[in-house]
PDB file of C-alpha atoms in Angstrom:
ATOM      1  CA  UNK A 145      -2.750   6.236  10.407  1.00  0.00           C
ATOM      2  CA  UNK A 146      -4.566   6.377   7.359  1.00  0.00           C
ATOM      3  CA  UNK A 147      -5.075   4.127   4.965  1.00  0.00           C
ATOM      4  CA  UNK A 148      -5.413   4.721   1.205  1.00  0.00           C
ATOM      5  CA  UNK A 149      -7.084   2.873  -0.759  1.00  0.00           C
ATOM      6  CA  UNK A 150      -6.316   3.499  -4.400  1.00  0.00           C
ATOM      7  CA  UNK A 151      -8.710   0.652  -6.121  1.00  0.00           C
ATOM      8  CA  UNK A 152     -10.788   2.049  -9.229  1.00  0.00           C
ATOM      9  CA  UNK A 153     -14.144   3.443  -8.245  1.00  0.00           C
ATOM     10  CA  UNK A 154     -16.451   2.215  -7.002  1.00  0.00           C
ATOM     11  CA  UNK A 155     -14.387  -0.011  -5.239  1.00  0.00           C
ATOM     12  CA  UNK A 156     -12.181   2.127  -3.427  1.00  0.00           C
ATOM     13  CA  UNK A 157     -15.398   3.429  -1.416  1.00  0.00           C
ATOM     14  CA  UNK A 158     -16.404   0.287  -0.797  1.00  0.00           C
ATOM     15  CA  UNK A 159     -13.042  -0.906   0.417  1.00  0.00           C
ATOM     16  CA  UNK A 160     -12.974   2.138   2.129  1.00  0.00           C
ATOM     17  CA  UNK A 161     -16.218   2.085   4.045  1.00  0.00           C
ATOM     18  CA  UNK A 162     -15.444  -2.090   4.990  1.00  0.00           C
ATOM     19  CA  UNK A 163     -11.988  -0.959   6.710  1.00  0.00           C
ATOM     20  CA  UNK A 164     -13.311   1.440   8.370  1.00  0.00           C
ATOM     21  CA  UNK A 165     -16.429  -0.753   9.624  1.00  0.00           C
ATOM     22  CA  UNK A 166     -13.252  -2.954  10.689  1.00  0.00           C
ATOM     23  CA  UNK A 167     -12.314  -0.128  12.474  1.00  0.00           C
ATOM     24  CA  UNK A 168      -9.162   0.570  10.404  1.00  0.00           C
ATOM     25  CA  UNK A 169      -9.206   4.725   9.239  1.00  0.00           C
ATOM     26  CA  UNK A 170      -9.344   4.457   5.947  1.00  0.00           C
ATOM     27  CA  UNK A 171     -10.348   6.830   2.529  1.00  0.00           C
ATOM     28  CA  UNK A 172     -10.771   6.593  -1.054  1.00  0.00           C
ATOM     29  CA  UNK A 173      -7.854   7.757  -3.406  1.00  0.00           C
ATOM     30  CA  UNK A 174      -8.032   5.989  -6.868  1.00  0.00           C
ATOM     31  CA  UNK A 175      -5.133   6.028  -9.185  1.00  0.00           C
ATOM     32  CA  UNK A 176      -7.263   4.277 -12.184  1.00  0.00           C
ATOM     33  CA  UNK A 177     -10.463   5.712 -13.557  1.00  0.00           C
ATOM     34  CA  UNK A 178     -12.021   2.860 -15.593  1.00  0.00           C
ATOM     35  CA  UNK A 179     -14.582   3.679 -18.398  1.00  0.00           C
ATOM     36  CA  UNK A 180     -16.481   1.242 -21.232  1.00  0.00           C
ATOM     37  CA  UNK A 181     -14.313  -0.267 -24.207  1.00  0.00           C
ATOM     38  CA  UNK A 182     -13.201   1.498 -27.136  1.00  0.00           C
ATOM     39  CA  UNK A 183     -15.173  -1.207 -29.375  1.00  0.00           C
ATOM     40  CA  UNK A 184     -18.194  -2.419 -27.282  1.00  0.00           C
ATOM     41  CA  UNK A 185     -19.287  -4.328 -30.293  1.00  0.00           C
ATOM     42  CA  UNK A 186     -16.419  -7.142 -29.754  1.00  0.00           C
ATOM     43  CA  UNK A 187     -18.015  -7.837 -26.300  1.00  0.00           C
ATOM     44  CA  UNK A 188     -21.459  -8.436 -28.122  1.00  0.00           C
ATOM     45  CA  UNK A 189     -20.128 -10.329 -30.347  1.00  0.00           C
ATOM     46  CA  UNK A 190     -18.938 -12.794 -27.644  1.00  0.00           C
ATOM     47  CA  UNK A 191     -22.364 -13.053 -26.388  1.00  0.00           C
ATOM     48  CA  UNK A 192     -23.592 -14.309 -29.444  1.00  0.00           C
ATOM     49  CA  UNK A 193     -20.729 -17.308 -29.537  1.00  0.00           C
ATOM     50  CA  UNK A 194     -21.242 -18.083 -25.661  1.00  0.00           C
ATOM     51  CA  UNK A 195     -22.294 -21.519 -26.822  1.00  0.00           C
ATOM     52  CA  UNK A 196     -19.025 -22.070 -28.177  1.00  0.00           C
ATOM     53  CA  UNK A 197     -17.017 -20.986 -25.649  1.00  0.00           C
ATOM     54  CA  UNK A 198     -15.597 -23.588 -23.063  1.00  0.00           C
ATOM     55  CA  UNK A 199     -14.828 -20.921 -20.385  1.00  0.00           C
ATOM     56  CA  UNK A 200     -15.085 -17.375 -20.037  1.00  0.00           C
ATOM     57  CA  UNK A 201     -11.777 -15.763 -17.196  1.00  0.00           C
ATOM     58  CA  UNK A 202     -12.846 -12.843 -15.757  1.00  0.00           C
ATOM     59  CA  UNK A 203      -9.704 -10.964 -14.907  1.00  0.00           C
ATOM     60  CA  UNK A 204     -11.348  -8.034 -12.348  1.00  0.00           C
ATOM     61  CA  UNK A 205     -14.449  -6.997 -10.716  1.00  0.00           C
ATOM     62  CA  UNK A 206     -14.504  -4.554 -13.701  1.00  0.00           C
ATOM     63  CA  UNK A 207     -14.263  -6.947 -16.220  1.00  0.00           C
ATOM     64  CA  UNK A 208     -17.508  -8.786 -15.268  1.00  0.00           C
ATOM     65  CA  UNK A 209     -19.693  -4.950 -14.744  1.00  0.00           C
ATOM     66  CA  UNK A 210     -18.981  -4.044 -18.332  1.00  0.00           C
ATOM     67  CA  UNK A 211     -19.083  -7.656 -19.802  1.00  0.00           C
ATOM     68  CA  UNK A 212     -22.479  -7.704 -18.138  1.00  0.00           C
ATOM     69  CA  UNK A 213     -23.121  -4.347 -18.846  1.00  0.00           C
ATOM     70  CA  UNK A 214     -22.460  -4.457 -22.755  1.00  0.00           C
ATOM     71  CA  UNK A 215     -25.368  -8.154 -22.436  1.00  0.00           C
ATOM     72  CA  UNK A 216     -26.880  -7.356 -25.924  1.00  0.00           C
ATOM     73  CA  UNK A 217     -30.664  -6.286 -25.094  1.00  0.00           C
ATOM     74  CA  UNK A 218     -33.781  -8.167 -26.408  1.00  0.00           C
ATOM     75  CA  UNK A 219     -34.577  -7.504 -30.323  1.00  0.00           C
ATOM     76  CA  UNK A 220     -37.853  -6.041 -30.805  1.00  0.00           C
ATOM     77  CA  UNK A 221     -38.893  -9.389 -33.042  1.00  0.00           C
ATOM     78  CA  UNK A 222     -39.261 -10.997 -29.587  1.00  0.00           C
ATOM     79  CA  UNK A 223     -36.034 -12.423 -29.800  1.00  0.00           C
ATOM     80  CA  UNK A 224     -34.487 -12.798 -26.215  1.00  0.00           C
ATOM     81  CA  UNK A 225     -31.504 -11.815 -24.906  1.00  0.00           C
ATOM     82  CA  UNK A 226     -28.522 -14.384 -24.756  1.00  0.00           C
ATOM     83  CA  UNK A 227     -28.411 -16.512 -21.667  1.00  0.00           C
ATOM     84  CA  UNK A 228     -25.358 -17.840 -20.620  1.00  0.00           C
ATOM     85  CA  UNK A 229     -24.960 -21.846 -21.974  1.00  0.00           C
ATOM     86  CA  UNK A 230     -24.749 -24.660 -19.384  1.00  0.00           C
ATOM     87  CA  UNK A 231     -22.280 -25.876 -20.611  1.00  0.00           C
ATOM     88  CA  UNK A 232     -19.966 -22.925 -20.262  1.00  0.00           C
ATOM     89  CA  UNK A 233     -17.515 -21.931 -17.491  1.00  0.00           C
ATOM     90  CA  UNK A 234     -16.747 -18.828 -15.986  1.00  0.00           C
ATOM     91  CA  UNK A 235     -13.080 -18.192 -13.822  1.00  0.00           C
ATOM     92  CA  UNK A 236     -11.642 -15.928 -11.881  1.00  0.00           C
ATOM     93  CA  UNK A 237      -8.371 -15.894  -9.997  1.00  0.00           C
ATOM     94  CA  UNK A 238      -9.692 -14.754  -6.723  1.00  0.00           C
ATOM     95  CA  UNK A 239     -13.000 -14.437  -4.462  1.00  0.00           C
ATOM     96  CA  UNK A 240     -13.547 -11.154  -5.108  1.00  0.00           C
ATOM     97  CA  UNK A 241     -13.811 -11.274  -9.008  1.00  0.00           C
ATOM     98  CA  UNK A 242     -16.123 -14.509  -8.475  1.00  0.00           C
ATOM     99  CA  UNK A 243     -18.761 -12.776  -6.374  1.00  0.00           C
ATOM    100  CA  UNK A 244     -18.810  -9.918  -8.734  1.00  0.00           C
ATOM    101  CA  UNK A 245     -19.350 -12.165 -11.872  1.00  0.00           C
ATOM    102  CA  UNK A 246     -21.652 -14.546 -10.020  1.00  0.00           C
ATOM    103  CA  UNK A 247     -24.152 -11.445  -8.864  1.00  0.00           C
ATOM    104  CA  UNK A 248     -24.144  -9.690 -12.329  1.00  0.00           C
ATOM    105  CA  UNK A 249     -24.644 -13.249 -13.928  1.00  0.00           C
ATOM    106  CA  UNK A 250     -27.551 -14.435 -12.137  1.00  0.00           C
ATOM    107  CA  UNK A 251     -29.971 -12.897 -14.487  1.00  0.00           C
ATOM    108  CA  UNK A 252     -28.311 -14.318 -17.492  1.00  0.00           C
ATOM    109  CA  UNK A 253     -28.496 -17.739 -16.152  1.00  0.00           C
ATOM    110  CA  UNK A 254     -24.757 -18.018 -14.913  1.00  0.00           C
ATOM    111  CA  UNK A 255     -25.054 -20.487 -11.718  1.00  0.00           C
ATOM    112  CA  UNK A 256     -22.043 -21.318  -9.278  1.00  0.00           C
ATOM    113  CA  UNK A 257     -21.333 -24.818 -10.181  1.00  0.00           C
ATOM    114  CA  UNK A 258     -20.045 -22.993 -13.541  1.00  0.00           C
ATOM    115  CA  UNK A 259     -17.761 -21.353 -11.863  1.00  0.00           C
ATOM    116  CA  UNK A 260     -14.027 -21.926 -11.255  1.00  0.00           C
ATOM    117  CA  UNK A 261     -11.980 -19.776  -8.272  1.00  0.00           C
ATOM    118  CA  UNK A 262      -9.216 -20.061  -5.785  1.00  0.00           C
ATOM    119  CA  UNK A 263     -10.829 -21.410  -2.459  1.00  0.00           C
ATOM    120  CA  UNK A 264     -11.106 -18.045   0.026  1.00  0.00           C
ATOM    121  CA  UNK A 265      -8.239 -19.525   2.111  1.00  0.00           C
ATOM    122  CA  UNK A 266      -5.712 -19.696  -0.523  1.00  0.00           C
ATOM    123  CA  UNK A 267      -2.323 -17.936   0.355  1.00  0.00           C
ATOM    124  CA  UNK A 268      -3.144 -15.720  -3.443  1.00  0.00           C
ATOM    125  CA  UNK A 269      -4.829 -14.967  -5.655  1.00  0.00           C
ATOM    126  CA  UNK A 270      -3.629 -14.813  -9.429  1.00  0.00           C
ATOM    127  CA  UNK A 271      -3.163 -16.780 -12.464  1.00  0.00           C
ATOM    128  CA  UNK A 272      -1.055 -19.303 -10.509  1.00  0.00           C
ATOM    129  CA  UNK A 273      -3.193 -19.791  -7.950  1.00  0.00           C
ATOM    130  CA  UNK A 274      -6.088 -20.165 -10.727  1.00  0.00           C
ATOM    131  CA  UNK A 275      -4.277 -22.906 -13.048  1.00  0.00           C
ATOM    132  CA  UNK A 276      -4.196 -25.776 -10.942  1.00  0.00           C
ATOM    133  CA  UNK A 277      -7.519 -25.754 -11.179  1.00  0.00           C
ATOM    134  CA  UNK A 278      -7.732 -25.579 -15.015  1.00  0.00           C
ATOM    135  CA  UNK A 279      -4.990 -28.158 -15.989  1.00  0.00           C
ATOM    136  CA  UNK A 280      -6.872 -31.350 -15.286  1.00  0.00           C
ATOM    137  CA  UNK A 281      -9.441 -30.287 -17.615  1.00  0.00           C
ATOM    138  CA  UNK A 282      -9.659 -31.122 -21.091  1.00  0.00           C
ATOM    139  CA  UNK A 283      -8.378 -28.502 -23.383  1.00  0.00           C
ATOM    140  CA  UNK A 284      -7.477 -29.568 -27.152  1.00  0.00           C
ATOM    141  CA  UNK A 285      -9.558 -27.670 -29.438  1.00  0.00           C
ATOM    142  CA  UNK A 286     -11.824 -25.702 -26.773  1.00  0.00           C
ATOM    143  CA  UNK A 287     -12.050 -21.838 -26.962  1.00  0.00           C
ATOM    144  CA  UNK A 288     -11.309 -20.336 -24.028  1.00  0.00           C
ATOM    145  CA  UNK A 289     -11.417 -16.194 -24.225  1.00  0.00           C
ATOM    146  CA  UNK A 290     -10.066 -13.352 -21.403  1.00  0.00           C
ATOM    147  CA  UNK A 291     -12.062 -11.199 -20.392  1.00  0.00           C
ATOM    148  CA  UNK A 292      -9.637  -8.164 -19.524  1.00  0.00           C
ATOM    149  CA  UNK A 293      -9.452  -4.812 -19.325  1.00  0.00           C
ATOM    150  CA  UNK A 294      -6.638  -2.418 -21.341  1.00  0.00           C
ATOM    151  CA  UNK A 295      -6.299   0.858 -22.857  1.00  0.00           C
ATOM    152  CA  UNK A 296      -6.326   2.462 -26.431  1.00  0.00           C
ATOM    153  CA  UNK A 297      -3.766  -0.283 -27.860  1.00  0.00           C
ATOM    154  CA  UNK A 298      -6.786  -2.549 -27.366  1.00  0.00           C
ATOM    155  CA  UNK A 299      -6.848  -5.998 -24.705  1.00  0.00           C
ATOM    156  CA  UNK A 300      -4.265  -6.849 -21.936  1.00  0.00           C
ATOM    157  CA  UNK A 301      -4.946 -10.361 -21.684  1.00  0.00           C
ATOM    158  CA  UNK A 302      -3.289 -12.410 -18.634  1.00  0.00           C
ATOM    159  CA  UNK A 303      -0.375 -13.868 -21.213  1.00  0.00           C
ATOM    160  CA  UNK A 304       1.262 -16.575 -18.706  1.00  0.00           C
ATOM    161  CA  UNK A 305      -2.454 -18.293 -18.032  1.00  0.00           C
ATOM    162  CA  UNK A 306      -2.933 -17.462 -21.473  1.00  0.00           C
ATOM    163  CA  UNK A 307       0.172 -19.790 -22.609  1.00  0.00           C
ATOM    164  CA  UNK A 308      -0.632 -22.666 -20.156  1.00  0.00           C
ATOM    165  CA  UNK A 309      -3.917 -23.120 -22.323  1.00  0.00           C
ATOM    166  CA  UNK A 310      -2.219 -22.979 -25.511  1.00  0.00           C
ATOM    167  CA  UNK A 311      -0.047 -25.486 -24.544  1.00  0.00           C
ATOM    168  CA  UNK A 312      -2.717 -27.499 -23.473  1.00  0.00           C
ATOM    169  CA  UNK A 313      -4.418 -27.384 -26.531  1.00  0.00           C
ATOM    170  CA  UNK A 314      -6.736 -24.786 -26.194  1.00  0.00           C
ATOM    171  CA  UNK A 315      -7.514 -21.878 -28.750  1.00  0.00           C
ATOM    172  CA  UNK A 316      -7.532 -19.066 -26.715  1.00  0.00           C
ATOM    173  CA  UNK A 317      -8.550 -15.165 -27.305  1.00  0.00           C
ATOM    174  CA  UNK A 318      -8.572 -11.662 -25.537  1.00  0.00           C
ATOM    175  CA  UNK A 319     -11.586  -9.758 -25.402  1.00  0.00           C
ATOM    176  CA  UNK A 320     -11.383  -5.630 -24.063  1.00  0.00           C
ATOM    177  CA  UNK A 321     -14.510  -5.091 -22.015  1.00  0.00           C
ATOM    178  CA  UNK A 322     -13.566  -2.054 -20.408  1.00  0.00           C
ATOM    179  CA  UNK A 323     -10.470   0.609 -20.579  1.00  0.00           C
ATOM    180  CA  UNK A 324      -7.934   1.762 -18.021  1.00  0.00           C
ATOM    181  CA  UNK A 325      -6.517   5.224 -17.657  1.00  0.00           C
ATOM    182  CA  UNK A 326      -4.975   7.953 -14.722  1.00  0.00           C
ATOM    183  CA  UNK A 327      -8.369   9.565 -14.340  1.00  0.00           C
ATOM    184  CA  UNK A 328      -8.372  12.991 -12.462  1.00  0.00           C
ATOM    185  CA  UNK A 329      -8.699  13.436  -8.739  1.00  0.00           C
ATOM    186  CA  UNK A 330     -11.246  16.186  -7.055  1.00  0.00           C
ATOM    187  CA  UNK A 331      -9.880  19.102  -5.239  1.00  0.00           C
ATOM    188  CA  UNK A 332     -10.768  17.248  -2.343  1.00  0.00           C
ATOM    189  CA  UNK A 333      -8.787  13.644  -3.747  1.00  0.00           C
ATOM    190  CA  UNK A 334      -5.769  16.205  -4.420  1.00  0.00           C
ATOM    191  CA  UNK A 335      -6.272  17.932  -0.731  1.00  0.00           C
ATOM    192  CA  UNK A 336      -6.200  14.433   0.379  1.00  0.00           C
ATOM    193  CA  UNK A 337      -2.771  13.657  -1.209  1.00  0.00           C
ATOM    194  CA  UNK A 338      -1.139  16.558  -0.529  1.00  0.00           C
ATOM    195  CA  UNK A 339      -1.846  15.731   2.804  1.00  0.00           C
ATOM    196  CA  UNK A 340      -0.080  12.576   2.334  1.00  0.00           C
ATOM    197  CA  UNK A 341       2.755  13.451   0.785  1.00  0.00           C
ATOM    198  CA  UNK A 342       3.262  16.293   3.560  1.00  0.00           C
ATOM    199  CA  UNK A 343       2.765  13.539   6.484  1.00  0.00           C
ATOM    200  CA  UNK A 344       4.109  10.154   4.469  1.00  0.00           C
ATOM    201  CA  UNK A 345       4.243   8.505   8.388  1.00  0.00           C
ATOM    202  CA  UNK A 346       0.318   9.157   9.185  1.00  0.00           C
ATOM    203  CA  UNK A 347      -0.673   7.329   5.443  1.00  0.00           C
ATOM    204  CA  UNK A 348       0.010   4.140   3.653  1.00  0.00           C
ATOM    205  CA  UNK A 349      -1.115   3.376   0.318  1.00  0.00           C
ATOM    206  CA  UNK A 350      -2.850   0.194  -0.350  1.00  0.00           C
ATOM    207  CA  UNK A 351      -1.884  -0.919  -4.049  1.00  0.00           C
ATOM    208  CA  UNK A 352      -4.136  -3.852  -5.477  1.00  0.00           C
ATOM    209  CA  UNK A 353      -2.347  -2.721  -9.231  1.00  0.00           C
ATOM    210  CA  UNK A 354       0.823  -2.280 -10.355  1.00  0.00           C
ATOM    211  CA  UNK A 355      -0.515   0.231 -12.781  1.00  0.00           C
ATOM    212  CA  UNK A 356      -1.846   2.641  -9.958  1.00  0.00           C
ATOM    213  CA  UNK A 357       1.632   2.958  -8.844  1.00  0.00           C
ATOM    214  CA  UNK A 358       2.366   4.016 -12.241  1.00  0.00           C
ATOM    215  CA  UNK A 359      -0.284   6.455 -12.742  1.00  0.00           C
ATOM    216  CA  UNK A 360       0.681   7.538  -9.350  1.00  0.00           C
ATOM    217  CA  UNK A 361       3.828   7.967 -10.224  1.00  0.00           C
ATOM    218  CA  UNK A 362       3.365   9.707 -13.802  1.00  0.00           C
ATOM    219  CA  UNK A 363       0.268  11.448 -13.641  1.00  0.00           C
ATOM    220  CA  UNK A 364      -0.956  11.972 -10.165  1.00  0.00           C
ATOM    221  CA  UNK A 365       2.009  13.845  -8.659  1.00  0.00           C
ATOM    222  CA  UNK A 366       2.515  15.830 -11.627  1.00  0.00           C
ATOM    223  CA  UNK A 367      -0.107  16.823 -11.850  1.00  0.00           C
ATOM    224  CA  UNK A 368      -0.438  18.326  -8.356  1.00  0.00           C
ATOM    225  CA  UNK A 369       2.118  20.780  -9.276  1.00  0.00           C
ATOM    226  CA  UNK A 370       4.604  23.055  -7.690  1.00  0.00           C
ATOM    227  CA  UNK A 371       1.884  23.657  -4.926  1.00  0.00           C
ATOM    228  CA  UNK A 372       2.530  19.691  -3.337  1.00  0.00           C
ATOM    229  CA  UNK A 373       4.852  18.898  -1.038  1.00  0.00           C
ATOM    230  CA  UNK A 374       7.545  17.074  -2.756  1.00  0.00           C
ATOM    231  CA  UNK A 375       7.625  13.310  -2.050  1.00  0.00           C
ATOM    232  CA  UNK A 376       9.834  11.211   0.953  1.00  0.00           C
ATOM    233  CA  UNK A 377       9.666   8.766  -0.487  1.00  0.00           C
ATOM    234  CA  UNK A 378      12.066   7.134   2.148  1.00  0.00           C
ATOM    235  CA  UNK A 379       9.607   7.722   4.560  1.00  0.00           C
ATOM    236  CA  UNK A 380       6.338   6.850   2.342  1.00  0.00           C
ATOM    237  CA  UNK A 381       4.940   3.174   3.143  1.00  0.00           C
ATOM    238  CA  UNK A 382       2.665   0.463   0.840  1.00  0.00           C
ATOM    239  CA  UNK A 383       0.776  -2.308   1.607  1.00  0.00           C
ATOM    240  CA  UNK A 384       0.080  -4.461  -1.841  1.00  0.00           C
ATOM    241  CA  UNK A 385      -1.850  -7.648  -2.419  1.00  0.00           C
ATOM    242  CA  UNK A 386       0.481  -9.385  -4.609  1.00  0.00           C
ATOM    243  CA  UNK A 387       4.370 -10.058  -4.550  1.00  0.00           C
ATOM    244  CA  UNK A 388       4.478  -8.585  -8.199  1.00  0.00           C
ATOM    245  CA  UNK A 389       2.740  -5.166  -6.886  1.00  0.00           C
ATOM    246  CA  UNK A 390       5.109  -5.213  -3.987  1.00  0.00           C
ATOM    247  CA  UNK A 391       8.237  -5.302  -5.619  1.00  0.00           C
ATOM    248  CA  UNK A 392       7.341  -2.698  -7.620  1.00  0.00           C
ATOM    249  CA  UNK A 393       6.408  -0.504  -5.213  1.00  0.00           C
ATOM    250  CA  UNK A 394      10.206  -1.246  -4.065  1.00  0.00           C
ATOM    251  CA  UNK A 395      11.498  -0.510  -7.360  1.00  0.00           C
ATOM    252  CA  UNK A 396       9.757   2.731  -7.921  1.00  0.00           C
ATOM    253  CA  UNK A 397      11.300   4.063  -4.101  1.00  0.00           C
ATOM    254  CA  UNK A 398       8.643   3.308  -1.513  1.00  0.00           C
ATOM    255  CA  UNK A 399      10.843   3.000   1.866  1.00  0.00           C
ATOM    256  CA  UNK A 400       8.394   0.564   3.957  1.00  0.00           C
ATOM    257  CA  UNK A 401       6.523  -2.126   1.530  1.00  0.00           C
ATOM    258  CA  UNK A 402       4.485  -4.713   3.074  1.00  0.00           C
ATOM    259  CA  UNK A 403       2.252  -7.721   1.418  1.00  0.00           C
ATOM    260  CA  UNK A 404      -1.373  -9.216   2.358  1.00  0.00           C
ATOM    261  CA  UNK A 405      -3.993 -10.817   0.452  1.00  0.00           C
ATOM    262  CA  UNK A 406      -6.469  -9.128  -1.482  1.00  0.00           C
ATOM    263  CA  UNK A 407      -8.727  -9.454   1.403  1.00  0.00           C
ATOM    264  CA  UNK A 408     -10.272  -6.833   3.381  1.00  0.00           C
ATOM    265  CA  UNK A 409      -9.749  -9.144   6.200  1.00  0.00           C
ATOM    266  CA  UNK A 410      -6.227  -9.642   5.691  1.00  0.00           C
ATOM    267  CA  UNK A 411      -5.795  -5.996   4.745  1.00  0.00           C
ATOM    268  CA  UNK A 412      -7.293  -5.026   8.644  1.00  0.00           C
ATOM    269  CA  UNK A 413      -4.800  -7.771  10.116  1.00  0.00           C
ATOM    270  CA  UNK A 414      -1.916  -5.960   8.072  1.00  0.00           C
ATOM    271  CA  UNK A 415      -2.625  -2.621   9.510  1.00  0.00           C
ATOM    272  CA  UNK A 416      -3.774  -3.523  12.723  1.00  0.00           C
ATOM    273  CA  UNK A 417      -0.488  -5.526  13.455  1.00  0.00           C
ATOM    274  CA  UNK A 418       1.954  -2.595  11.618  1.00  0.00           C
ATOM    275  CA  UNK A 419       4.066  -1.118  13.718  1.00  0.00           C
TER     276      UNK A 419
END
């Protein structure tokens, strides 16, 4: 069986080439193409208030490559580039997120003890898992921004996390580093599906977003056209790596859903023990 993995690039080859390292058969299919904001300038402008900023939340891998990315260079007056203040935090709601921002960090002076994540062996990874955490800090009066991702409308920020700080005090703000959409697959991505819609048995799609499944859903099989085999989707099975992604999977007519953590490790025990 083949597994799917529909992550934004260049995750999903990475995922792709660790399960399969794990021995688990697995390819890259993304379902979200993700490309720099539509106002880069808001991201600089963050830089420059760093010092003001209690804690930084990281919402994705993404979010910390074009935060990092969009690190306003040196001026030609000599003036240096802007380091990121001790007394700063940086969060992120799973292990994944907090290795990405910790590497691209480094050379702006981020360190680890400034950084707050879910342990590795937490049963998720999300907001909720995150806020425990948070709480027992103090929060009246400190600015706290999200570092998210969205699409033309501007900034998804994570609104429940977002309205535990505000109701412990905190002033908090949404900041779009980078921008979602469908993307378009290659002849050999739409080969690939085809394949899987034609076989839904031999494939499962692993869904880390409940967006992919709606791309999926309204721009990836359309866009196939009349030359795809239309889907079973009775027969077509998901693995996702949250409740909230699972369900939706449900809702949307997937016939066998199952749940891991966001894990490669966890994804390998999934498949290995399906039946």
């Amino acid at each position: 069986m083949l597994t799917l993995v529909t992550r934004p690039e260049p995750q999903a080859s990475g995922w792709a080439e660790a399960l399969a390292a794990q021995g688990v058969a697995a390819q890259p299919l993304p379902l979200i193409a993700i490309e720099g904001p539509p106002h880069p300038e808001a991201v600089a402008r963050l830089w420059h208030t760093l010092a003001h900023q209690r804690l930084l939340m990281f919402v994705s891998p993404a979010s910390a490559e074009w935060f990092f990315r969009l690190r306003p260079q040196p001026l030609q007056d000599g003036s240096p580039a802007p380091a990121w203040p001790a007394q700063t935090l940086a969060a992120a709601p799973g292990p994944g997120t907090a290795q990405a921002v910790l590497a691209l960090g480094a050379a702006a002076g981020l360190t680890p003890d400034r950084m707050v994540s879910p342990p590795e062996d937490s049963a998720q990874f999300d907001s909720e898992a995150l806020w425990p955490l948070l709480a027992p800090m103090a929060w009246p009066d400190q600015r706290v921004t999200i570092v998210s991702g969205g699409d033309t409308s501007g900034a998804r920020g994570r609104t429940w996390l977002a309205a535990q700080w505000q109701r412990a005090g905190a002033h908090v703000e949404a900041v779009q580093a980078y921008q979602r959409g469908p993307g378009a697959w290659t002849s050999a991505q739409q080969t690939l599906a085809r394949q899987a819609l034609a076989a839904p048995q031999a494939h499962v799609w692993l869904f880390s977003s409940s967006q992919a499944i709606d791309h999926l859903m309204a721009h990836h099989l359309p866009a196939l056209g009349h030359t795809s085999a239309r889907p079973d989707w009775q027969r077509m099975r998901a693995l996702c790596t949250h409740p909230r992604i699972a369900e939706h999977a449900a809702a949307q007519g997937f016939g066998e859903v199952r749940q891991c953590a966001p894990t490669v490790a966890a994804v390998v025990q999934a498949r290995r023990s399906a039946p």
